[in-house]
Amino acid sequence: MSKIAEVKVLVETGKSKKVAAAVQEALDAGDKAQDILDAMIASMGVVGDKFSSGEIFVPEMLIAAKAMSKGVEVLKPVMAGDGSSSLGTCIMGTVAGDLHDIGKNLVVMMLESAGFDMVDLGVDVPADKFVAAVKENDNVVLVACSGLLTTTMPALKEAVQTIKSAYPEMKVIVGGAPVTPEYAAEIGADGYAPDAGSSAAKAKELIG
């Protein structure tokens, strides 16, 4: 099995203690950092699909994401030289009045592993804080807002509309248990992801 194939299997199976060494071995064997990263992103895609179809659950996904992040740590210094790896900056937060962070953290990990530079604003984020974050960070291409309670749906709407009025061209993606594609469209969001597994594919599609 090639070193890259080995890295893929380790990420998919969440072997975080072994990933870093395998990534280093792949680099030493002459594999390109970008190819190794792409392989890990593909692995997380597989993991995301399994999560979306109910084959695996949050713990397995977190374990795979942790393994991926260990591999990325090895690649970061190698890739810092060529700025080609980033898709741009994504601002992410759970909306005002909502303190849920597990889903948001999963999405942050998925998007980071897909190649976005993530700025995580945390939970209970007021609408204007999203706007301020767009202003303060470089090369922001996407804002992701998460709302997990039916009671915070109005806050999600406010967040999307506040971002859109300040930055009409900014792509905004939303998600969370009570959110539907219809509601996302109604409040003016550009995209909707039903779960963390599908968030990366949707995000890349939006900025494509």
XYZ file of C-alpha atoms in Angstrom:
208
model
C 0.000 0.000 0.000
C 1.341 3.455 -0.886
C 2.133 5.865 1.936
C -0.735 8.137 0.854
C -3.189 5.217 0.871
C -1.973 4.386 4.361
C -2.631 7.966 5.517
C -6.166 7.783 4.064
C -6.961 4.594 5.965
C -5.566 6.014 9.215
C -7.729 9.151 8.918
C -10.862 7.181 8.007
C -10.371 4.864 10.966
C -9.417 7.697 13.319
C -5.948 6.470 14.247
C -4.764 9.881 15.442
C -1.629 8.560 17.182
C -0.289 7.102 13.922
C -1.296 9.729 11.353
C 1.485 12.272 11.947
C 4.227 9.677 11.480
C 2.537 8.300 8.339
C 2.244 11.800 6.848
C 5.929 12.452 7.567
C 6.845 9.112 5.940
C 4.805 10.032 2.853
C 6.625 13.385 2.631
C 9.972 11.634 3.079
C 9.039 9.195 0.304
C 8.586 12.160 -2.036
C 4.801 12.601 -1.962
C 3.655 16.211 -2.374
C 2.079 17.924 0.638
C -0.940 19.008 -1.442
C -1.524 15.401 -2.607
C -1.381 14.156 0.975
C -3.810 16.887 2.061
C -6.172 16.049 -0.815
C -6.069 12.383 0.227
C -6.995 13.296 3.804
C -9.773 15.590 2.579
C -11.096 12.687 0.493
C -11.021 10.506 3.617
C -13.024 13.062 5.561
C -15.442 13.118 2.619
C -15.935 9.367 3.045
C -16.392 9.858 6.791
C -18.878 12.673 6.146
C -20.898 10.495 3.768
C -20.984 7.661 6.297
C -22.169 10.136 8.937
C -24.869 11.536 6.638
C -26.149 8.037 5.880
C -26.226 7.042 9.565
C -23.486 4.420 9.217
C -21.341 6.193 11.819
C -22.143 8.776 14.496
C -20.677 11.927 16.061
C -17.967 10.177 18.152
C -16.481 8.381 15.111
C -16.585 11.574 13.108
C -14.822 13.531 15.858
C -12.150 10.843 16.091
C -11.528 10.960 12.322
C -11.418 14.773 12.376
C -8.889 14.659 15.214
C -6.745 12.238 13.208
C -6.958 14.561 10.217
C -5.883 17.558 12.311
C -2.804 15.643 13.506
C -1.861 15.060 9.882
C -2.517 18.679 8.941
C -0.163 19.826 11.736
C 2.693 18.035 9.954
C 1.752 19.531 6.569
C 1.198 23.128 7.708
C 4.861 24.177 7.877
C 5.534 22.455 4.530
C 2.594 24.160 2.850
C 3.133 27.588 4.385
C 5.602 28.241 1.589
C 2.968 27.942 -1.133
C -0.181 29.875 -0.356
C -2.144 27.722 -2.798
C -3.730 25.421 -0.239
C -6.361 27.747 1.199
C -9.820 28.166 -0.307
C -10.177 31.410 1.649
C -11.395 32.376 5.100
C -14.685 31.177 6.573
C -16.280 32.832 9.609
C -18.340 30.396 11.708
C -20.526 30.811 14.764
C -23.664 29.661 16.558
C -26.239 32.473 16.594
C -27.338 34.685 19.504
C -29.214 32.899 22.285
C -27.872 29.499 21.271
C -25.125 27.740 23.220
C -24.776 24.566 21.132
C -21.228 23.946 20.017
C -20.722 20.261 19.155
C -22.247 20.532 15.678
C -20.489 23.838 15.066
C -17.140 22.384 16.139
C -17.639 19.460 13.772
C -18.384 21.825 10.886
C -15.294 23.906 11.751
C -13.176 20.739 11.580
C -14.785 19.580 8.320
C -14.328 22.966 6.629
C -10.787 23.314 7.935
C -9.963 19.884 6.571
C -11.505 20.885 3.227
C -9.020 23.764 2.971
C -10.741 26.803 4.501
C -8.981 29.045 7.034
C -11.511 28.996 9.858
C -12.357 31.817 12.261
C -14.539 30.321 15.000
C -16.572 32.969 16.835
C -17.966 30.433 19.295
C -21.585 30.366 20.507
C -24.239 32.991 21.279
C -22.849 35.247 18.528
C -24.806 38.470 17.876
C -25.473 39.361 14.231
C -23.145 42.367 14.195
C -20.255 40.258 15.468
C -20.403 38.188 12.257
C -20.185 41.420 10.256
C -17.277 42.711 12.367
C -15.427 39.424 11.803
C -15.813 39.746 8.016
C -14.333 43.235 8.249
C -11.446 42.215 10.543
C -10.239 39.138 8.660
C -8.542 38.809 5.285
C -9.982 37.060 2.257
C -13.324 36.070 3.814
C -15.299 34.086 1.223
C -17.971 32.446 3.380
C -19.897 32.940 6.616
C -21.431 29.889 8.306
C -24.212 30.363 10.884
C -25.550 27.567 13.003
C -28.809 27.488 14.977
C -29.923 24.407 16.898
C -33.087 25.605 18.628
C -36.445 26.543 17.134
C -36.356 29.573 19.469
C -33.143 30.837 17.869
C -34.443 30.675 14.294
C -35.260 34.429 14.375
C -31.649 35.087 15.478
C -30.436 33.021 12.519
C -32.609 35.118 10.208
C -31.256 38.320 11.763
C -27.665 37.131 11.391
C -28.078 36.258 7.707
C -29.869 39.494 6.880
C -27.373 41.642 8.809
C -24.442 40.012 7.001
C -26.185 40.362 3.642
C -27.049 44.021 4.132
C -23.426 44.826 5.026
C -21.904 42.499 2.403
C -24.461 41.702 -0.329
C -21.982 39.543 -2.265
C -20.907 37.461 0.754
C -21.872 33.787 0.610
C -23.723 32.629 3.728
C -24.377 28.991 4.635
C -26.699 27.912 7.462
C -27.462 24.706 9.299
C -28.760 23.140 12.477
C -31.489 20.700 13.491
C -34.579 22.915 12.960
C -33.271 24.532 9.769
C -34.714 23.389 6.434
C -33.619 24.229 2.872
C -36.866 26.198 2.539
C -36.186 28.272 5.650
C -32.599 28.870 4.535
C -33.855 30.225 1.202
C -36.578 32.282 2.867
C -34.120 34.135 5.135
C -31.740 34.845 2.250
C -28.977 32.314 2.889
C -27.044 31.024 -0.143
C -26.813 27.473 1.062
C -27.932 24.924 3.614
C -26.190 21.821 4.948
C -28.251 19.205 6.796
C -25.232 18.017 8.793
C -21.520 18.495 9.305
C -20.762 15.686 6.882
C -22.256 17.533 3.929
C -21.129 21.018 4.980
C -17.728 20.893 3.291
C -19.088 19.852 -0.112
C -21.774 22.541 0.056
C -19.300 25.223 1.158
C -16.932 24.423 -1.704
C -19.848 24.462 -4.151
C -20.917 27.922 -2.927
C -17.534 29.541 -3.394
C -16.769 27.592 -6.598
